[in-house]
Amino acid sequence: MSKIQASQALARFKVLDLSRVRAGPNCVRILTDFGADVIRVEPPPGIDPNEAMFAANRGGGDFQNLNRNKRSMTLNLKKPGALDILMRMVKDADVVVENWRPEIKNKLGLDYESLAKVNPRIILASISGFGQEGPLAGRPGFDQIIQGMGGLMSVTGHSGSGPVRAGLAVADMSAGLYAAIGILVALHEREVSGRGQWVHASLLHAQIAMMDFQVARYLNDGDIPVQVGNDHPTSSPMGLFEAADGVFNLGASGEGNWVRMCKLLDRADWLADPEFATETLRVANRARLNALLAEVFKSGTVVHWVDGLNEVGVPAGPVYTVPQLVKDEQVRRLGVIESLVGPEGKAKHYITQPVRLERTPAQVVAQAPGWGEHTEEVLAEHGYSQAEIRRLQADAVV
């Protein structure tokens, strides 16, 4: 088959994906969904002792969602001749993405300087746990470790509960997103300079960047963020409230929302209460205000309050489980989920890109590849004869 074409937006670019697990594949997924020709270069089965984490369950939902629209070739970089194959591919590639610890690419001869000698226009994107330099640069980094070191666990959970892990891979996903942004910026800059460059992102820096106002408050105001459960640290009333038949989220921060909510609830006395006169005072007196709201909200259903609040312009919404969210009409209207039927006749389901380009949208057009499914095809594209390919296979290079 020819290259997979998911969109015209990035169709002129070729990407070699050497990454594993989540941050790197998420980065590359953005590029391939917008049309880049992505070749996933991975060790043959049985080479990487950790392959069960990221490569063995090819039909599983996680692998499928992360690696759709990509081609796959196997290459054992520890074998003689493997580096020559990869460097031949680098010659006409635009981007190489890897997420090894920093010293690994240097040992393999895949550092930026080595790649640039072969192709001065190449962009190397390196994603690591702790960055490319510094005392911790050589450490392995998983999302859970970075959530702890990046401060997220200190502000997640209810007061006094102790550190709590967030329920999704925040550091992994954000590092991949930042790396993709860096790649796109580097490609754009290359249009002027004609030269590639080294792009690197770390899970630690990405996690701290995602902490955003929490860290900025401390740096500039000396305000140490703490756990506040389902409440907002600087706004009130903002949080989770219980209705007669379940819970819902309320976002009545800001004077406009506060006034509209009080009028809807017919509570002019709250507007006149000196303890609620400003946002800062409502945060300081949150416990009392939340208790008053709880008494009111238990008199109606979730639908009653969510619809009523939104009708007057106050943000509110139900709290969904995953099965509930995929059935939501707004989620369906946004096209959040796409499905593809594979050769075996079974459908796989994918989360689409959350940014939409009207003329050249991202698409999901191919299921994730089998292990080395396109090895012979890719080698042939790079000038290898059938006899040479058979020899490489016999020598377990591919």
Tab-separated table of C-alpha atoms in Angstrom:
chain	number	residue	atom	x	y	z
A	1	MET	CA	0.000	0.000	0.000
A	2	SER	CA	1.060	3.623	-0.425
A	3	LYS	CA	1.410	6.007	2.494
A	4	ILE	CA	-1.658	6.563	4.638
A	5	GLN	CA	-3.262	9.914	3.815
A	6	ALA	CA	-5.494	11.156	6.612
A	7	SER	CA	-5.523	14.828	5.580
A	8	GLN	CA	-3.928	17.262	3.149
A	9	ALA	CA	-2.791	19.646	5.893
A	10	LEU	CA	0.602	17.990	6.581
A	11	ALA	CA	0.688	15.672	3.565
A	12	ARG	CA	4.113	16.817	2.379
A	13	PHE	CA	5.896	15.756	5.578
A	14	LYS	CA	7.397	12.395	6.525
A	15	VAL	CA	7.827	11.471	10.190
A	16	LEU	CA	9.863	8.599	11.662
A	17	ASP	CA	8.292	7.626	14.977
A	18	LEU	CA	10.761	5.890	17.314
A	19	SER	CA	8.706	6.684	20.411
A	20	ARG	CA	6.992	4.363	22.848
A	21	VAL	CA	4.287	4.272	25.535
A	22	ARG	CA	2.204	7.518	25.504
A	23	ALA	CA	3.859	10.950	25.321
A	24	GLY	CA	5.652	10.282	22.032
A	25	PRO	CA	2.834	8.399	20.313
A	26	ASN	CA	0.400	11.158	21.340
A	27	CYS	CA	2.704	13.752	19.789
A	28	VAL	CA	2.955	11.806	16.540
A	29	ARG	CA	-0.769	11.029	16.458
A	30	ILE	CA	-1.427	14.743	15.988
A	31	LEU	CA	0.901	14.840	12.986
A	32	THR	CA	-0.447	11.687	11.344
A	33	ASP	CA	-4.103	12.637	11.836
A	34	PHE	CA	-3.369	15.846	9.967
A	35	GLY	CA	-1.839	13.932	7.084
A	36	ALA	CA	1.868	13.416	7.744
A	37	ASP	CA	3.283	10.129	6.459
A	38	VAL	CA	4.245	8.459	9.736
A	39	ILE	CA	6.377	5.334	9.895
A	40	ARG	CA	6.443	3.735	13.316
A	41	VAL	CA	9.908	2.183	13.668
A	42	GLU	CA	9.885	-0.432	16.407
A	43	PRO	CA	11.960	-3.400	17.561
A	44	PRO	CA	10.869	-6.833	16.350
A	45	PRO	CA	8.813	-8.839	18.859
A	46	GLY	CA	10.837	-10.181	21.769
A	47	ILE	CA	13.593	-7.557	21.705
A	48	ASP	CA	12.300	-4.950	24.169
A	49	PRO	CA	11.596	-6.451	27.620
A	50	ASN	CA	8.953	-3.762	28.203
A	51	GLU	CA	7.069	-4.316	24.952
A	52	ALA	CA	3.980	-5.609	26.769
A	53	MET	CA	3.454	-2.055	28.041
A	54	PHE	CA	3.151	-0.438	24.635
A	55	ALA	CA	3.239	-2.826	21.695
A	56	ALA	CA	2.007	-6.339	22.386
A	57	ASN	CA	-1.754	-5.774	22.508
A	58	ARG	CA	-2.106	-4.369	18.994
A	59	GLY	CA	-5.876	-4.725	18.907
A	60	GLY	CA	-6.469	-3.129	22.310
A	61	GLY	CA	-8.292	0.183	22.478
A	62	ASP	CA	-5.343	2.115	23.886
A	63	PHE	CA	-2.818	1.005	21.249
A	64	GLN	CA	-5.353	1.478	18.484
A	65	ASN	CA	-6.269	4.984	19.599
A	66	LEU	CA	-2.638	6.108	19.978
A	67	ASN	CA	-1.291	4.588	16.772
A	68	ARG	CA	-4.007	4.865	14.133
A	69	ASN	CA	-3.081	6.236	10.709
A	70	LYS	CA	0.549	5.058	11.100
A	71	ARG	CA	2.574	2.507	9.191
A	72	SER	CA	4.861	0.109	11.069
A	73	MET	CA	8.232	-1.356	10.266
A	74	THR	CA	10.484	-3.401	12.531
A	75	LEU	CA	14.152	-2.551	12.994
A	76	ASN	CA	16.539	-3.909	15.611
A	77	LEU	CA	18.860	-0.975	16.188
A	78	LYS	CA	21.276	-3.213	18.109
A	79	LYS	CA	22.061	-5.202	14.960
A	80	PRO	CA	24.852	-4.299	12.522
A	81	GLY	CA	23.462	-2.480	9.528
A	82	ALA	CA	20.298	-1.263	11.267
A	83	LEU	CA	21.619	2.254	11.751
A	84	ASP	CA	22.461	2.452	8.049
A	85	ILE	CA	18.843	1.626	7.216
A	86	LEU	CA	17.513	4.279	9.539
A	87	MET	CA	19.938	6.901	8.259
A	88	ARG	CA	18.849	6.175	4.698
A	89	MET	CA	15.300	6.867	5.834
A	90	VAL	CA	16.405	10.052	7.596
A	91	LYS	CA	17.727	11.426	4.300
A	92	ASP	CA	14.245	12.126	2.975
A	93	ALA	CA	12.387	12.492	6.282
A	94	ASP	CA	11.282	15.750	7.869
A	95	VAL	CA	10.915	14.746	11.511
A	96	VAL	CA	12.265	12.076	13.856
A	97	VAL	CA	10.495	11.611	17.197
A	98	GLU	CA	12.007	9.671	20.114
A	99	ASN	CA	11.423	9.429	23.854
A	100	TRP	CA	14.452	7.558	25.132
A	101	ARG	CA	16.509	8.714	28.055
A	102	PRO	CA	18.996	11.292	26.730
A	103	GLU	CA	22.064	9.048	26.719
A	104	ILE	CA	20.384	6.321	24.640
A	105	LYS	CA	20.204	8.280	21.412
A	106	ASN	CA	23.839	9.288	21.826
A	107	LYS	CA	24.892	5.643	22.235
A	108	LEU	CA	22.884	4.667	19.156
A	109	GLY	CA	24.301	7.536	17.098
A	110	LEU	CA	20.899	9.163	16.702
A	111	ASP	CA	21.638	12.509	18.328
A	112	TYR	CA	20.706	15.659	16.446
A	113	GLU	CA	24.212	16.368	15.166
A	114	SER	CA	24.470	12.881	13.641
A	115	LEU	CA	21.066	13.186	11.974
A	116	ALA	CA	21.804	16.696	10.675
A	117	LYS	CA	24.952	15.468	8.922
A	118	VAL	CA	22.734	13.173	6.864
A	119	ASN	CA	19.884	15.680	6.438
A	120	PRO	CA	20.435	19.315	7.494
A	121	ARG	CA	16.676	19.926	7.255
A	122	ILE	CA	15.779	17.201	9.754
A	123	ILE	CA	13.906	18.057	12.942
A	124	LEU	CA	14.617	15.792	15.900
A	125	ALA	CA	11.947	15.867	18.607
A	126	SER	CA	13.093	14.377	21.902
A	127	ILE	CA	10.622	13.757	24.719
A	128	SER	CA	12.000	12.748	28.112
A	129	GLY	CA	10.971	12.582	31.728
A	130	PHE	CA	13.263	15.281	33.068
A	131	GLY	CA	14.841	17.079	30.120
A	132	GLN	CA	18.073	16.703	28.181
A	133	GLU	CA	20.394	18.136	30.845
A	134	GLY	CA	20.574	18.594	34.585
A	135	PRO	CA	21.097	16.250	37.552
A	136	LEU	CA	17.981	14.154	36.861
A	137	ALA	CA	18.196	14.052	33.053
A	138	GLY	CA	19.244	10.400	33.018
A	139	ARG	CA	16.324	9.161	35.106
A	140	PRO	CA	13.411	7.271	33.575
A	141	GLY	CA	10.132	9.131	33.966
A	142	PHE	CA	6.586	7.828	34.106
A	143	ASP	CA	3.493	10.012	34.360
A	144	GLN	CA	2.823	9.049	37.984
A	145	ILE	CA	6.337	10.022	39.049
A	146	ILE	CA	6.034	13.376	37.293
A	147	GLN	CA	2.581	14.092	38.730
A	148	GLY	CA	4.218	13.866	42.147
A	149	MET	CA	7.306	15.910	41.344
A	150	GLY	CA	5.368	18.418	39.252
A	151	GLY	CA	3.057	19.371	42.130
A	152	LEU	CA	-0.185	17.986	40.717
A	153	MET	CA	-0.719	15.382	43.437
A	154	SER	CA	-0.345	18.057	46.124
A	155	VAL	CA	-3.425	19.926	44.860
A	156	THR	CA	-5.550	16.907	43.855
A	157	GLY	CA	-8.010	15.352	46.283
A	158	HIS	CA	-9.866	16.527	49.359
A	159	SER	CA	-8.212	18.509	52.128
A	160	GLY	CA	-6.244	16.230	54.433
A	161	SER	CA	-6.509	13.202	52.157
A	162	GLY	CA	-2.820	13.149	51.316
A	163	PRO	CA	-1.427	13.288	47.754
A	164	VAL	CA	-3.793	11.909	45.114
A	165	ARG	CA	-2.987	10.927	41.548
A	166	ALA	CA	-5.098	12.564	38.846
A	167	GLY	CA	-7.233	10.079	36.922
A	168	LEU	CA	-5.535	10.623	33.572
A	169	ALA	CA	-1.982	10.850	32.217
A	170	VAL	CA	-1.630	14.626	32.442
A	171	ALA	CA	2.167	14.793	32.132
A	172	ASP	CA	2.361	12.292	29.284
A	173	MET	CA	-0.403	13.861	27.237
A	174	SER	CA	0.700	17.457	27.750
A	175	ALA	CA	4.370	16.689	26.985
A	176	GLY	CA	3.276	15.063	23.730
A	177	LEU	CA	1.099	18.040	22.887
A	178	TYR	CA	3.871	20.549	23.604
A	179	ALA	CA	6.316	18.488	21.530
A	180	ALA	CA	3.882	18.491	18.605
A	181	ILE	CA	3.553	22.270	18.861
A	182	GLY	CA	7.341	22.533	18.866
A	183	ILE	CA	7.606	20.367	15.754
A	184	LEU	CA	5.047	22.456	13.892
A	185	VAL	CA	6.837	25.667	14.874
A	186	ALA	CA	10.181	24.204	13.745
A	187	LEU	CA	8.696	23.142	10.413
A	188	HIS	CA	7.345	26.643	9.919
A	189	GLU	CA	10.694	28.235	10.829
A	190	ARG	CA	12.456	25.879	8.405
A	191	GLU	CA	10.521	27.509	5.582
A	192	VAL	CA	12.623	30.637	6.241
A	193	SER	CA	15.982	29.253	7.376
A	194	GLY	CA	16.100	26.064	5.335
A	195	ARG	CA	17.497	24.279	8.388
A	196	GLY	CA	16.118	21.788	10.854
A	197	GLN	CA	16.696	21.917	14.594
A	198	TRP	CA	16.475	19.950	17.806
A	199	VAL	CA	13.139	20.216	19.613
A	200	HIS	CA	12.857	18.794	23.104
A	201	ALA	CA	10.128	18.616	25.719
A	202	SER	CA	10.023	16.985	29.133
A	203	LEU	CA	7.200	15.545	31.176
A	204	LEU	CA	8.363	17.547	34.199
A	205	HIS	CA	8.309	20.931	32.463
A	206	ALA	CA	5.013	20.105	30.744
A	207	GLN	CA	3.402	19.099	34.049
A	208	ILE	CA	4.515	22.310	35.743
A	209	ALA	CA	3.237	24.315	32.768
A	210	MET	CA	-0.140	22.589	33.162
A	211	MET	CA	-0.176	23.655	36.822
A	212	ASP	CA	-0.273	27.189	35.390
A	213	PHE	CA	-2.073	29.549	37.788
A	214	GLN	CA	-1.356	27.303	40.769
A	215	VAL	CA	2.409	27.772	40.413
A	216	ALA	CA	2.063	31.400	39.264
A	217	ARG	CA	0.116	32.199	42.447
A	218	TYR	CA	2.970	30.885	44.567
A	219	LEU	CA	5.747	32.535	42.549
A	220	ASN	CA	4.143	35.966	42.500
A	221	ASP	CA	1.840	36.098	45.506
A	222	GLY	CA	3.376	33.613	47.940
A	223	ASP	CA	0.053	31.725	47.939
A	224	ILE	CA	0.749	28.013	48.467
A	225	PRO	CA	-1.849	25.904	46.616
A	226	VAL	CA	-3.482	23.135	48.648
A	227	GLN	CA	-6.098	20.445	48.140
A	228	VAL	CA	-9.637	21.817	48.007
A	229	GLY	CA	-11.486	18.764	46.703
A	230	ASN	CA	-14.258	19.644	44.271
A	231	ASP	CA	-14.112	23.351	45.072
A	232	HIS	CA	-12.183	25.882	42.998
A	233	PRO	CA	-9.135	27.298	44.808
A	234	THR	CA	-9.842	30.948	43.971
A	235	SER	CA	-13.524	31.137	42.931
A	236	SER	CA	-16.815	30.629	44.750
A	237	PRO	CA	-19.406	29.308	44.357
A	238	MET	CA	-17.660	26.861	42.050
A	239	GLY	CA	-17.800	23.134	42.625
A	240	LEU	CA	-19.843	19.972	42.964
A	241	PHE	CA	-23.333	20.150	44.468
A	242	GLU	CA	-25.943	17.541	45.269
A	243	ALA	CA	-29.420	17.672	43.782
A	244	ALA	CA	-32.369	15.486	44.714
A	245	ASP	CA	-31.305	12.712	42.305
A	246	GLY	CA	-27.578	13.125	41.871
A	247	VAL	CA	-24.757	15.623	41.609
A	248	PHE	CA	-23.905	18.454	39.228
A	249	ASN	CA	-21.166	21.020	38.734
A	250	LEU	CA	-21.794	24.723	39.252
A	251	GLY	CA	-19.618	27.578	38.003
A	252	ALA	CA	-21.120	30.777	39.422
A	253	SER	CA	-17.849	32.666	39.771
A	254	GLY	CA	-17.614	36.327	38.826
A	255	GLU	CA	-20.050	39.033	39.822
A	256	GLY	CA	-22.307	38.587	36.794
A	257	ASN	CA	-22.836	34.870	37.368
A	258	TRP	CA	-23.249	35.400	41.100
A	259	VAL	CA	-26.007	37.964	40.619
A	260	ARG	CA	-27.810	35.891	37.977
A	261	MET	CA	-27.753	32.801	40.193
A	262	CYS	CA	-29.062	34.660	43.229
A	263	LYS	CA	-31.914	36.132	41.184
A	264	LEU	CA	-32.782	32.688	39.766
A	265	LEU	CA	-32.878	31.251	43.297
A	266	ASP	CA	-34.796	34.294	44.576
A	267	ARG	CA	-32.137	34.979	47.197
A	268	ALA	CA	-31.797	38.759	47.325
A	269	ASP	CA	-30.611	38.314	50.900
A	270	TRP	CA	-27.418	36.666	49.646
A	271	LEU	CA	-26.730	39.663	47.440
A	272	ALA	CA	-27.095	41.900	50.490
A	273	ASP	CA	-24.999	39.684	52.785
A	274	PRO	CA	-21.669	41.431	53.567
A	275	GLU	CA	-19.887	38.064	53.793
A	276	PHE	CA	-20.713	37.439	50.118
A	277	ALA	CA	-20.124	40.948	48.780
A	278	THR	CA	-17.052	40.061	46.698
A	279	GLU	CA	-15.494	36.971	45.107
A	280	THR	CA	-12.718	37.045	47.688
A	281	LEU	CA	-15.234	37.121	50.535
A	282	ARG	CA	-17.247	34.309	48.979
A	283	VAL	CA	-14.085	32.189	48.880
A	284	ALA	CA	-13.282	33.073	52.506
A	285	ASN	CA	-16.841	32.152	53.544
A	286	ARG	CA	-17.173	29.204	51.207
A	287	ALA	CA	-18.282	26.702	53.858
A	288	ARG	CA	-21.285	28.805	54.850
A	289	LEU	CA	-22.205	29.624	51.263
A	290	ASN	CA	-21.929	26.004	50.127
A	291	ALA	CA	-24.147	24.893	53.014
A	292	LEU	CA	-26.820	27.427	51.996
A	293	LEU	CA	-26.654	26.290	48.380
A	294	ALA	CA	-26.868	22.642	49.412
A	295	GLU	CA	-30.182	23.295	51.160
A	296	VAL	CA	-31.606	24.903	48.024
A	297	PHE	CA	-30.284	22.428	45.473
A	298	LYS	CA	-31.630	19.315	47.221
A	299	SER	CA	-35.142	20.502	46.358
A	300	GLY	CA	-34.752	19.879	42.610
A	301	THR	CA	-33.328	17.374	40.162
A	302	VAL	CA	-30.039	17.594	38.298
A	303	VAL	CA	-31.853	18.349	35.043
A	304	HIS	CA	-33.924	21.049	36.729
A	305	TRP	CA	-30.891	22.893	38.067
A	306	VAL	CA	-28.590	22.390	35.099
A	307	ASP	CA	-31.209	23.590	32.630
A	308	GLY	CA	-32.403	26.439	34.824
A	309	LEU	CA	-28.940	27.780	35.566
A	310	ASN	CA	-27.838	27.622	31.946
A	311	GLU	CA	-30.992	29.386	30.800
A	312	VAL	CA	-29.961	32.466	32.794
A	313	GLY	CA	-26.329	32.196	31.681
A	314	VAL	CA	-24.784	30.501	34.725
A	315	PRO	CA	-22.493	27.563	33.774
A	316	ALA	CA	-23.641	24.212	35.145
A	317	GLY	CA	-23.438	20.640	33.974
A	318	PRO	CA	-24.040	17.021	34.928
A	319	VAL	CA	-21.244	14.675	35.999
A	320	TYR	CA	-20.879	11.796	33.547
A	321	THR	CA	-19.287	8.405	33.633
A	322	VAL	CA	-17.445	7.384	30.470
A	323	PRO	CA	-20.410	5.325	29.185
A	324	GLN	CA	-22.669	8.336	29.753
A	325	LEU	CA	-20.402	10.848	28.035
A	326	VAL	CA	-20.114	8.850	24.812
A	327	LYS	CA	-23.933	8.871	24.541
A	328	ASP	CA	-24.265	12.622	25.066
A	329	GLU	CA	-25.836	14.409	22.095
A	330	GLN	CA	-23.330	17.272	22.177
A	331	VAL	CA	-20.424	14.825	22.183
A	332	ARG	CA	-21.954	13.094	19.166
A	333	ARG	CA	-22.518	16.407	17.383
A	334	LEU	CA	-18.855	17.349	17.876
A	335	GLY	CA	-17.741	14.152	16.165
A	336	VAL	CA	-15.585	13.156	19.114
A	337	ILE	CA	-15.663	9.463	18.208
A	338	GLU	CA	-14.996	7.840	14.850
A	339	SER	CA	-15.189	4.142	14.037
A	340	LEU	CA	-13.394	1.979	11.520
A	341	VAL	CA	-14.126	-1.610	10.538
A	342	GLY	CA	-10.970	-3.688	10.147
A	343	PRO	CA	-10.247	-6.615	7.837
A	344	GLU	CA	-11.682	-9.040	10.375
A	345	GLY	CA	-15.005	-7.186	10.255
A	346	LYS	CA	-14.787	-5.806	13.801
A	347	ALA	CA	-15.163	-2.091	14.473
A	348	LYS	CA	-12.568	-0.118	16.435
A	349	HIS	CA	-13.430	3.247	17.937
A	350	TYR	CA	-11.193	6.323	18.104
A	351	ILE	CA	-11.146	9.719	19.804
A	352	THR	CA	-10.740	12.390	17.137
A	353	GLN	CA	-8.520	15.471	17.227
A	354	PRO	CA	-10.186	18.206	19.328
A	355	VAL	CA	-9.153	20.993	16.952
A	356	ARG	CA	-10.983	21.206	13.636
A	357	LEU	CA	-9.694	22.697	10.406
A	358	GLU	CA	-12.579	23.408	8.068
A	359	ARG	CA	-10.781	22.867	4.735
A	360	THR	CA	-8.219	20.251	5.748
A	361	PRO	CA	-9.558	18.458	8.827
A	362	ALA	CA	-7.805	15.676	10.666
A	363	GLN	CA	-9.313	12.266	10.027
A	364	VAL	CA	-9.030	8.683	11.206
A	365	VAL	CA	-8.661	6.580	8.073
A	366	ALA	CA	-6.642	3.515	9.119
A	367	GLN	CA	-6.525	1.255	12.140
A	368	ALA	CA	-3.248	0.924	14.036
A	369	PRO	CA	-0.768	-1.267	12.164
A	370	GLY	CA	0.238	-4.816	12.847
A	371	TRP	CA	3.740	-5.378	14.171
A	372	GLY	CA	6.031	-4.610	11.237
A	373	GLU	CA	3.107	-4.766	8.842
A	374	HIS	CA	4.751	-2.377	6.378
A	375	THR	CA	8.418	-3.355	6.790
A	376	GLU	CA	8.963	-4.680	3.274
A	377	GLU	CA	6.983	-1.840	1.737
A	378	VAL	CA	8.994	0.842	3.558
A	379	LEU	CA	12.326	-0.781	2.765
A	380	ALA	CA	11.398	-1.020	-0.917
A	381	GLU	CA	10.464	2.672	-0.900
A	382	HIS	CA	13.989	3.422	0.289
A	383	GLY	CA	15.692	1.464	-2.450
A	384	TYR	CA	16.147	-1.992	-0.948
A	385	SER	CA	15.749	-4.928	-3.351
A	386	GLN	CA	13.791	-8.041	-2.490
A	387	ALA	CA	17.051	-9.960	-2.118
A	388	GLU	CA	18.392	-7.364	0.309
A	389	ILE	CA	15.175	-7.413	2.292
A	390	ARG	CA	15.290	-11.207	2.573
A	391	ARG	CA	18.872	-10.999	3.832
A	392	LEU	CA	17.929	-8.395	6.439
A	393	GLN	CA	15.094	-10.624	7.607
A	394	ALA	CA	17.392	-13.652	7.785
A	395	ASP	CA	19.867	-11.664	9.893
A	396	ALA	CA	17.042	-10.506	12.214
A	397	VAL	CA	17.811	-6.856	11.459
A	398	VAL	CA	14.139	-6.298	10.585
